[in-house]
Amino acid sequence: LYIPGYIISPITAENCGRRPTLWYSFWGSLATSLVLFFCIHPVILYINLFLVINFYGISLATLWLYIPENYPTKLRSSATGTHNGFSKIGAALGTFLTESIDSVHISYTIIMFCTILLVASIASMMLQN
């Protein structure tokens, strides 16, 4: 499912730059996630989820491009390791938190996801060139 995002990311990153590609991917994920509140028809829901996954794939691939280019050689492996560590912590927490929040109501899960995307969008805007 991430393959279209992985194909789009290097093309966009080379033409627009790494930071704008991160902005577009995070803001695109946020916009398509907010549309999930209003999805009633299953076809629209699946198309929207496909877009969310593709925007996520674009951001993931762009981060794999951005980190090695941004850090000096001595810090590059530490930065990549930190990126991997936080992604695994987020995946573990997301699995358990999503299930516990989802038991209350599904919209709380979407709100949590949108909040994380908003923080990531703002943080990506403050990255250095």
Coordinates of N, CA, C and O in Angstrom, one line a residue:
L1 N 0.8 -1.2 0.0 CA 0.0 0.0 0.0 C 0.8 1.3 0.0 O 0.4 2.3 -0.4
Y2 N 2.1 1.2 0.5 CA 2.9 2.4 0.6 C 3.7 2.6 -0.8 O 4.3 3.7 -0.9
I3 N 3.6 1.7 -1.7 CA 4.4 1.8 -2.9 C 4.2 3.1 -3.7 O 5.1 3.7 -4.1
P4 N 2.9 3.5 -3.9 CA 2.8 4.8 -4.6 C 3.4 6.0 -3.9 O 4.0 6.9 -4.5
G5 N 3.3 6.0 -2.6 CA 4.0 7.0 -1.8 C 5.5 7.0 -1.9 O 6.2 8.0 -2.0
Y6 N 6.1 5.7 -2.0 CA 7.5 5.6 -2.1 C 8.0 6.0 -3.5 O 9.1 6.4 -3.7
I7 N 7.1 5.9 -4.5 CA 7.4 6.3 -5.9 C 7.3 7.8 -6.0 O 8.2 8.5 -6.6
I8 N 6.3 8.4 -5.4 CA 6.1 9.9 -5.5 C 7.1 10.7 -4.7 O 7.6 11.7 -5.1
S9 N 7.6 10.1 -3.5 CA 8.5 10.9 -2.6 C 9.8 11.3 -3.2 O 10.1 12.5 -3.1
P10 N 10.6 10.4 -3.9 CA 11.8 10.9 -4.5 C 11.6 12.0 -5.6 O 12.4 12.9 -5.7
I11 N 10.6 11.8 -6.4 CA 10.3 12.7 -7.4 C 10.0 14.1 -6.9 O 10.5 15.1 -7.3
T12 N 9.1 14.1 -5.9 CA 8.7 15.4 -5.2 C 9.9 16.0 -4.5 O 10.0 17.2 -4.5
A13 N 10.6 15.2 -3.8 CA 11.8 15.7 -3.0 C 12.8 16.3 -3.9 O 13.4 17.3 -3.5
E14 N 13.1 15.7 -5.1 CA 14.0 16.3 -6.0 C 13.5 17.6 -6.6 O 14.3 18.5 -6.9
N15 N 12.3 17.7 -6.9 CA 11.7 18.9 -7.6 C 11.4 20.0 -6.7 O 11.6 21.1 -7.0
C16 N 10.8 19.7 -5.5 CA 10.4 20.7 -4.5 C 11.3 20.9 -3.4 O 11.3 21.9 -2.7
G17 N 12.1 19.9 -3.0 CA 12.9 19.9 -1.8 C 12.4 19.0 -0.8 O 11.2 18.6 -0.8
R18 N 13.3 18.7 0.2 CA 12.9 17.8 1.3 C 11.8 18.3 2.2 O 10.9 17.7 2.6
R19 N 12.1 19.5 2.7 CA 11.2 20.2 3.7 C 9.8 20.4 3.1 O 8.8 20.0 3.7
P20 N 9.6 21.0 1.9 CA 8.3 21.1 1.3 C 7.6 19.8 1.1 O 6.4 19.7 1.3
T21 N 8.3 18.7 0.8 CA 7.7 17.4 0.6 C 7.2 16.9 2.0 O 6.1 16.3 2.0
L22 N 8.0 17.1 3.0 CA 7.4 16.8 4.4 C 6.2 17.6 4.7 O 5.2 17.0 5.3
W23 N 6.2 18.9 4.4 CA 5.1 19.7 4.7 C 3.8 19.2 4.0 O 2.8 19.0 4.6
Y24 N 4.0 18.9 2.7 CA 2.9 18.5 1.9 C 2.4 17.1 2.4 O 1.2 16.9 2.4
S25 N 3.3 16.2 2.7 CA 2.8 14.9 3.2 C 2.1 15.0 4.5 O 1.1 14.3 4.7
F26 N 2.7 15.7 5.5 CA 2.0 15.8 6.8 C 0.7 16.6 6.7 O -0.3 16.2 7.3
W27 N 0.6 17.7 6.0 CA -0.6 18.4 5.8 C -1.6 17.7 5.0 O -2.8 17.7 5.3
G28 N -1.2 16.9 4.0 CA -2.1 16.1 3.2 C -2.7 14.9 4.1 O -3.8 14.6 4.0
S29 N -1.8 14.3 4.9 CA -2.3 13.3 5.9 C -3.3 13.9 6.8 O -4.4 13.3 7.1
L30 N -3.0 15.1 7.3 CA -4.0 15.8 8.2 C -5.3 16.1 7.6 O -6.4 15.8 8.1
A31 N -5.2 16.6 6.4 CA -6.5 16.9 5.7 C -7.3 15.7 5.3 O -8.5 15.7 5.6
T32 N -6.7 14.7 4.9 CA -7.4 13.4 4.5 C -7.9 12.7 5.8 O -8.9 12.1 5.8
S33 N -7.2 12.9 6.9 CA -7.7 12.3 8.2 C -8.9 13.0 8.7 O -9.8 12.4 9.3
L34 N -8.9 14.4 8.5 CA -10.0 15.1 9.0 C -11.3 14.8 8.2 O -12.4 14.9 8.7
V35 N -11.1 14.4 6.9 CA -12.2 14.0 6.1 C -12.9 12.7 6.6 O -14.0 12.4 6.4
L36 N -12.1 11.9 7.3 CA -12.6 10.6 7.9 C -13.8 10.9 8.8 O -14.6 10.0 9.0
F37 N -13.9 12.1 9.4 CA -15.1 12.4 10.3 C -16.4 12.3 9.5 O -17.4 12.1 10.0
F38 N -16.3 12.7 8.2 CA -17.5 12.9 7.4 C -17.8 11.8 6.4 O -18.7 11.9 5.7
C39 N -16.9 10.7 6.4 CA -17.1 9.6 5.5 C -18.2 8.7 5.9 O -18.2 8.2 7.0
I40 N -19.2 8.6 5.1 CA -20.3 7.7 5.3 C -20.3 6.5 4.4 O -20.5 5.4 4.8
H41 N -20.0 6.8 3.1 CA -20.0 5.8 2.1 C -18.7 5.0 2.2 O -17.7 5.5 2.3
P42 N -18.8 3.6 2.1 CA -17.6 2.8 2.2 C -16.6 3.1 1.1 O -15.4 3.0 1.4
V43 N -17.0 3.3 -0.1 CA -16.1 3.6 -1.2 C -15.3 4.8 -0.9 O -14.0 4.8 -1.1
I44 N -15.9 5.9 -0.5 CA -15.2 7.1 -0.2 C -14.3 6.9 1.0 O -13.1 7.4 1.0
L45 N -14.7 6.1 2.0 CA -13.8 5.8 3.1 C -12.6 5.0 2.7 O -11.5 5.4 3.1
Y46 N -12.7 4.1 1.8 CA -11.5 3.3 1.3 C -10.6 4.2 0.5 O -9.4 4.1 0.6
I47 N -11.1 5.0 -0.3 CA -10.3 5.9 -1.1 C -9.6 6.9 -0.2 O -8.4 7.2 -0.4
N48 N -10.3 7.4 0.8 CA -9.6 8.3 1.7 C -8.5 7.6 2.6 O -7.5 8.2 2.8
L49 N -8.8 6.4 3.0 CA -7.8 5.7 3.7 C -6.6 5.4 2.9 O -5.4 5.4 3.3
F50 N -6.8 5.1 1.6 CA -5.7 4.9 0.6 C -4.8 6.2 0.5 O -3.6 6.1 0.5
L51 N -5.5 7.3 0.5 CA -4.8 8.6 0.4 C -4.0 8.9 1.7 O -2.8 9.3 1.7
V52 N -4.6 8.6 2.9 CA -3.9 8.7 4.1 C -2.6 7.9 4.1 O -1.5 8.3 4.5
I53 N -2.7 6.6 3.7 CA -1.6 5.7 3.7 C -0.5 6.2 2.7 O 0.7 6.1 3.0
N54 N -0.9 6.7 1.6 CA 0.1 7.2 0.6 C 0.8 8.4 1.1 O 2.0 8.6 0.9
F55 N 0.0 9.4 1.7 CA 0.7 10.5 2.3 C 1.7 10.1 3.4 O 2.8 10.6 3.6
Y56 N 1.3 9.1 4.2 CA 2.2 8.6 5.2 C 3.4 7.9 4.6 O 4.6 8.1 5.1
G57 N 3.3 7.2 3.5 CA 4.4 6.6 2.8 C 5.3 7.7 2.2 O 6.6 7.6 2.2
I58 N 4.8 8.8 1.7 CA 5.6 9.9 1.2 C 6.4 10.5 2.4 O 7.6 10.8 2.2
S59 N 5.8 10.7 3.6 CA 6.5 11.3 4.7 C 7.6 10.3 5.2 O 8.7 10.8 5.5
L60 N 7.3 9.1 5.2 CA 8.3 8.1 5.7 C 9.5 8.0 4.7 O 10.7 8.0 5.2
A61 N 9.2 8.0 3.4 CA 10.3 7.9 2.5 C 11.1 9.2 2.5 O 12.4 9.2 2.3
T62 N 10.5 10.3 2.7 CA 11.2 11.6 2.7 C 12.1 11.7 3.9 O 13.2 12.3 3.8
L63 N 11.6 11.2 5.1 CA 12.4 11.2 6.2 C 13.7 10.4 6.1 O 14.8 10.7 6.5
W64 N 13.5 9.2 5.3 CA 14.7 8.4 5.0 C 15.7 9.1 4.1 O 16.9 8.9 4.1
L65 N 15.2 10.1 3.3 CA 16.1 10.9 2.5 C 16.7 12.0 3.2 O 17.8 12.4 3.0
Y66 N 15.9 12.6 4.1 CA 16.2 13.9 4.8 C 17.3 13.7 5.9 O 18.2 14.5 6.0
I67 N 17.2 12.6 6.6 CA 18.1 12.4 7.8 C 19.5 12.2 7.4 O 20.4 12.9 7.9
P68 N 19.8 11.4 6.4 CA 21.2 11.2 6.1 C 21.9 12.4 5.4 O 23.1 12.7 5.6
E69 N 21.1 13.2 4.7 CA 21.6 14.4 4.1 C 21.8 15.6 5.1 O 22.6 16.5 4.8
N70 N 21.1 15.6 6.2 CA 21.0 16.7 7.1 C 22.1 16.7 8.2 O 22.5 17.7 8.7
Y71 N 22.5 15.5 8.5 CA 23.4 15.3 9.6 C 24.8 15.0 9.2 O 25.0 14.4 8.1
P72 N 25.8 15.5 9.9 CA 27.2 15.1 9.6 C 27.4 13.6 9.7 O 26.7 12.9 10.3
T73 N 28.5 13.1 9.1 CA 28.8 11.7 9.0 C 28.9 11.1 10.4 O 28.4 9.9 10.6
K74 N 29.4 11.7 11.4 CA 29.6 11.2 12.7 C 28.2 11.0 13.4 O 28.1 10.1 14.3
L75 N 27.3 11.8 13.2 CA 26.0 11.8 13.8 C 24.9 11.0 13.0 O 23.8 10.8 13.5
R76 N 25.2 10.7 11.8 CA 24.2 10.1 10.9 C 23.6 8.8 11.4 O 22.4 8.6 11.4
S77 N 24.5 7.9 11.9 CA 23.9 6.6 12.3 C 23.1 6.8 13.6 O 22.1 6.2 13.9
S78 N 23.6 7.7 14.5 CA 22.8 8.0 15.7 C 21.5 8.6 15.4 O 20.4 8.3 16.0
A79 N 21.4 9.5 14.4 CA 20.1 10.2 14.1 C 19.2 9.1 13.5 O 18.0 9.1 13.8
T80 N 19.7 8.3 12.6 CA 18.9 7.2 12.0 C 18.4 6.2 13.1 O 17.2 5.8 13.0
G81 N 19.3 5.9 14.0 CA 18.9 5.0 15.1 C 17.8 5.6 16.0 O 16.9 4.9 16.4
T82 N 18.0 6.9 16.3 CA 17.0 7.6 17.1 C 15.6 7.6 16.4 O 14.6 7.4 17.0
H83 N 15.7 7.9 15.1 CA 14.5 7.9 14.2 C 13.8 6.5 14.3 O 12.6 6.5 14.5
N84 N 14.6 5.5 14.2 CA 14.0 4.1 14.2 C 13.4 3.8 15.6 O 12.4 3.2 15.7
G85 N 14.1 4.2 16.7 CA 13.7 4.0 18.0 C 12.4 4.7 18.3 O 11.5 4.0 18.9
F86 N 12.3 5.9 18.0 CA 11.0 6.7 18.2 C 9.9 6.1 17.4 O 8.7 6.1 17.9
S87 N 10.2 5.6 16.2 CA 9.1 5.1 15.4 C 8.6 3.8 16.0 O 7.4 3.5 15.9
K88 N 9.5 3.0 16.6 CA 9.0 1.7 17.2 C 8.3 2.0 18.5 O 7.3 1.3 18.8
I89 N 8.7 3.0 19.3 CA 8.0 3.4 20.5 C 6.6 3.9 20.1 O 5.6 3.5 20.7
G90 N 6.5 4.7 19.0 CA 5.2 5.2 18.6 C 4.3 4.1 18.0 O 3.1 4.2 18.3
A91 N 4.9 3.1 17.4 CA 4.1 2.0 16.9 C 3.5 1.2 18.0 O 2.4 0.8 18.0
A92 N 4.4 1.0 19.0 CA 3.9 0.2 20.2 C 2.8 0.9 21.0 O 1.8 0.4 21.3
L93 N 3.1 2.2 21.2 CA 2.1 3.0 21.9 C 0.8 3.2 21.1 O -0.3 3.1 21.7
G94 N 1.0 3.4 19.8 CA -0.2 3.6 19.0 C -1.1 2.4 18.9 O -2.3 2.5 18.9
T95 N -0.5 1.2 19.0 CA -1.3 0.0 19.0 C -2.1 -0.1 20.2 O -3.3 -0.4 20.1
F96 N -1.6 0.1 21.3 CA -2.3 -0.1 22.6 C -3.2 1.1 22.8 O -4.4 0.9 23.3
L97 N -2.8 2.3 22.6 CA -3.6 3.5 22.8 C -4.8 3.6 21.9 O -5.9 3.9 22.3
T98 N -4.6 3.2 20.6 CA -5.7 3.2 19.7 C -6.8 2.2 20.1 O -8.0 2.5 20.0
E99 N -6.4 1.0 20.6 CA -7.4 0.1 21.0 C -8.2 0.5 22.2 O -9.4 0.4 22.3
S100 N -7.4 1.2 23.2 CA -8.1 1.6 24.4 C -9.0 2.8 24.1 O -10.1 3.0 24.6
I101 N -8.5 3.7 23.2 CA -9.3 4.9 22.9 C -10.5 4.5 22.0 O -11.6 5.0 22.1
D102 N -10.2 3.5 21.1 CA -11.3 3.1 20.2 C -12.4 2.4 20.9 O -13.6 2.4 20.4
S103 N -12.2 1.9 22.1 CA -13.3 1.2 22.8 C -14.3 2.3 23.3 O -15.4 2.0 23.6
V104 N -13.8 3.5 23.5 CA -14.7 4.6 23.9 C -15.5 5.1 22.7 O -16.7 5.1 22.7
H105 N -14.8 5.6 21.7 CA -15.5 6.0 20.5 C -14.4 6.2 19.4 O -13.3 6.6 19.6
I106 N -14.8 5.9 18.1 CA -13.8 5.9 17.0 C -13.3 7.3 16.7 O -12.2 7.5 16.3
S107 N -14.2 8.3 17.0 CA -13.7 9.7 16.6 C -12.6 10.1 17.5 O -11.8 11.0 17.1
Y108 N -12.5 9.6 18.7 CA -11.3 10.0 19.6 C -10.0 9.5 19.0 O -9.0 10.1 19.1
T109 N -10.1 8.3 18.4 CA -8.9 7.8 17.7 C -8.5 8.7 16.6 O -7.3 9.0 16.4
I110 N -9.4 9.2 15.8 CA -9.1 10.1 14.7 C -8.6 11.4 15.2 O -7.7 12.0 14.6
I111 N -9.2 11.9 16.3 CA -8.7 13.2 16.9 C -7.2 13.0 17.4 O -6.4 13.9 17.2
M112 N -6.9 11.9 18.0 CA -5.5 11.6 18.5 C -4.6 11.6 17.3 O -3.5 12.2 17.3
F113 N -5.0 10.9 16.2 CA -4.1 10.8 15.0 C -3.9 12.2 14.4 O -2.8 12.6 14.0
C114 N -5.0 13.0 14.3 CA -4.9 14.3 13.7 C -4.1 15.3 14.6 O -3.3 16.1 14.0
T115 N -4.1 15.1 15.9 CA -3.3 15.9 16.8 C -1.8 15.6 16.6 O -1.0 16.5 16.5
I116 N -1.5 14.3 16.5 CA -0.1 13.9 16.2 C 0.4 14.5 14.9 O 1.5 15.0 14.7
L117 N -0.5 14.4 13.8 CA -0.1 14.9 12.5 C 0.1 16.5 12.6 O 0.9 17.0 11.9
L118 N -0.8 17.1 13.3 CA -0.6 18.6 13.5 C 0.7 19.0 14.1 O 1.4 19.9 13.6
V119 N 1.1 18.2 15.2 CA 2.4 18.5 15.8 C 3.5 18.2 14.9 O 4.5 18.9 14.8
A120 N 3.4 17.1 14.1 CA 4.5 16.7 13.1 C 4.5 17.8 12.0 O 5.6 18.1 11.6
S121 N 3.4 18.3 11.6 CA 3.4 19.3 10.6 C 4.1 20.6 11.0 O 4.9 21.2 10.3
I122 N 3.8 21.0 12.2 CA 4.4 22.2 12.8 C 5.9 22.0 13.0 O 6.7 22.9 12.7
A123 N 6.3 20.8 13.5 CA 7.7 20.5 13.7 C 8.4 20.5 12.4 O 9.6 20.9 12.3
S124 N 7.8 19.9 11.3 CA 8.5 19.9 10.1 C 8.7 21.3 9.4 O 9.7 21.5 8.7
M125 N 7.9 22.2 9.8 CA 8.0 23.6 9.3 C 9.2 24.3 10.0 O 9.8 25.2 9.4
M126 N 9.6 23.8 11.2 CA 10.7 24.4 11.9 C 12.0 23.8 11.6 O 13.0 24.1 12.2
L127 N 12.1 22.7 10.8 CA 13.3 22.1 10.5 C 14.3 23.0 9.7 O 13.8 23.9 9.0
Q128 N 15.6 22.7 9.9 CA 16.5 23.5 9.1 C 16.7 23.0 7.7 O 16.3 21.9 7.4
N129 N 17.2 23.9 6.9 CA 17.5 23.4 5.5 C 18.6 22.5 5.4 O 19.6 22.6 6.0

